mmCIF file of C-alpha atoms in Angstrom:
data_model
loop_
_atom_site.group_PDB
_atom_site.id
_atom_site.type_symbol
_atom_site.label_atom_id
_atom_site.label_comp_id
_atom_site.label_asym_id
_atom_site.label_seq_id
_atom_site.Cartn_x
_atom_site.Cartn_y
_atom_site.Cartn_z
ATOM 1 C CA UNK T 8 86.972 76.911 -73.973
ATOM 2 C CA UNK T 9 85.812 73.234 -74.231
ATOM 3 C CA UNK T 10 88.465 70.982 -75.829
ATOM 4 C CA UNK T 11 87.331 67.708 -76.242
ATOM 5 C CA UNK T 12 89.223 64.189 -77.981
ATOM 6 C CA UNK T 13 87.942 60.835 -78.428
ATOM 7 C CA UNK T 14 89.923 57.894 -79.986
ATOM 8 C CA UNK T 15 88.187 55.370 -81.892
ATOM 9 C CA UNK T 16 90.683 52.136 -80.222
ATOM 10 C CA UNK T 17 89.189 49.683 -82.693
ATOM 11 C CA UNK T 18 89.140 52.030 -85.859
ATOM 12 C CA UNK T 19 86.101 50.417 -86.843
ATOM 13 C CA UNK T 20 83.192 51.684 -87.671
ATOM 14 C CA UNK T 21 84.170 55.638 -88.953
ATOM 15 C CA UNK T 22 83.847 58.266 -88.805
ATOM 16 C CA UNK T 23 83.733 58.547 -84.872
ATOM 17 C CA UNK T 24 81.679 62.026 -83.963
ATOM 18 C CA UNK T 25 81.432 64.462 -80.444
ATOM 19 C CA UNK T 26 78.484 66.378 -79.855
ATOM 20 C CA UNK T 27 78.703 68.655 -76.510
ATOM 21 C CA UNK T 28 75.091 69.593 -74.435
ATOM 22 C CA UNK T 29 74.141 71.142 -71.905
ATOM 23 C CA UNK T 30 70.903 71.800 -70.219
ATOM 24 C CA UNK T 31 70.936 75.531 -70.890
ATOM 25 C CA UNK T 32 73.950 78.248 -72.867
ATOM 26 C CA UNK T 33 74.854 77.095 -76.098
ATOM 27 C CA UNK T 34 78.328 76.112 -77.767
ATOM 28 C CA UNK T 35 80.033 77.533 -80.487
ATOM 29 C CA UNK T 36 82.651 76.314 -83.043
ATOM 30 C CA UNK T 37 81.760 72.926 -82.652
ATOM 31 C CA UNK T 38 83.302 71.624 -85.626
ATOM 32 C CA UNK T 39 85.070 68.006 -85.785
ATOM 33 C CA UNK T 40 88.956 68.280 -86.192
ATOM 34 C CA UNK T 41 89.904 64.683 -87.857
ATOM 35 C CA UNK T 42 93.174 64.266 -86.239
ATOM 36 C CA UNK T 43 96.185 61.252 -86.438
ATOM 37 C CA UNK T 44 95.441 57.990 -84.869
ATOM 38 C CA UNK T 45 92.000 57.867 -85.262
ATOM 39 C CA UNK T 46 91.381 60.674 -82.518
ATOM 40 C CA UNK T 47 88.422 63.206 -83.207
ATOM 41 C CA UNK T 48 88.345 66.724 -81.372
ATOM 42 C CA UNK T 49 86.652 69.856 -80.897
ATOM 43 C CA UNK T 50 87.903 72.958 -79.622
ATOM 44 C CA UNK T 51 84.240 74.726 -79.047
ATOM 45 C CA UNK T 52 83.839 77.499 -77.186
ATOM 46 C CA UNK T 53 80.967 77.226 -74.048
ATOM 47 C CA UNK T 54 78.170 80.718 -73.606
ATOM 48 C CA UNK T 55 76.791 80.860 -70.327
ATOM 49 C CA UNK T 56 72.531 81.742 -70.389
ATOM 50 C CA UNK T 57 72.457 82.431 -66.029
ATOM 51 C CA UNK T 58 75.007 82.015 -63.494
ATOM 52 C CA UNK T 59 75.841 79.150 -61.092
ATOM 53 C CA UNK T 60 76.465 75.402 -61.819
ATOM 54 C CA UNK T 61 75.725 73.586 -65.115
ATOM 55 C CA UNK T 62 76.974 69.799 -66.096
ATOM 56 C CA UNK T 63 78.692 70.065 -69.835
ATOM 57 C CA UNK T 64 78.340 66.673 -71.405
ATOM 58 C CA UNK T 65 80.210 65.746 -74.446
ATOM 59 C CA UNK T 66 79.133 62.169 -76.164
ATOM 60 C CA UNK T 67 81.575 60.200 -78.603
ATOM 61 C CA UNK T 68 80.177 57.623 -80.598
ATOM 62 C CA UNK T 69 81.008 55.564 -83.784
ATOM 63 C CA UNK T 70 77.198 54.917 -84.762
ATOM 64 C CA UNK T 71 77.257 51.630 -82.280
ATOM 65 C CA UNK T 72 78.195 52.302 -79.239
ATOM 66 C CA UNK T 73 78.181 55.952 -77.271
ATOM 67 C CA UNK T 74 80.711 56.741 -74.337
ATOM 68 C CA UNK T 75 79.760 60.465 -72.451
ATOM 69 C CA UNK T 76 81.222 62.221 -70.272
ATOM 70 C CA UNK T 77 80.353 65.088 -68.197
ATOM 71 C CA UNK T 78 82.091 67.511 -66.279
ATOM 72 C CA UNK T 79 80.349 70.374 -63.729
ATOM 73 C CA UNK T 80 81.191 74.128 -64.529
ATOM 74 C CA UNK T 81 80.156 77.497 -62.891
ATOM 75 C CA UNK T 82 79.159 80.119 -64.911
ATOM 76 C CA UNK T 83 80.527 83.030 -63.299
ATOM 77 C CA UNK T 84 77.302 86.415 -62.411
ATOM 78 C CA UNK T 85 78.467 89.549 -63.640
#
């Protein structure tokens, strides 16, 4: 599970969208969830391709600026 938020502090320009990447897997449910107080979130679910590390990067943005972060996980080998 990838939960992600991201408040637009300004409220100014809207709508304010997250799109999650990585450089391999894929994401699922990825929808944005308007919420109160100008907050956007996801609650998207992360599929592993391989085992071992990968960086997840989710980037906010209000069409002028973009903040990312990103966040290493390890897909686990079965």
């Amino acid at each position: 599970l990838v939960q992600t938020r991201a408040q637009e502090t300004d409220g100014f320009p809207m709508p304010l969208l997250l799109t999650l990447r990585a450089l391999w897997g894929s994401f699922e449910n990825t929808e944005n969830i308007p919420m109160a107080g100008n907050v956007v979130g996801q609650n998207a679910t992360y599929v592993c391709a391989q085992p071992g590390p990968v960086e997840i990067c989710v980037d906010a943005t209000d069409g002028l600026c973009v903040k990312t972060l990103c966040v290493m996980v390890t897909c686990p080998s079965d």
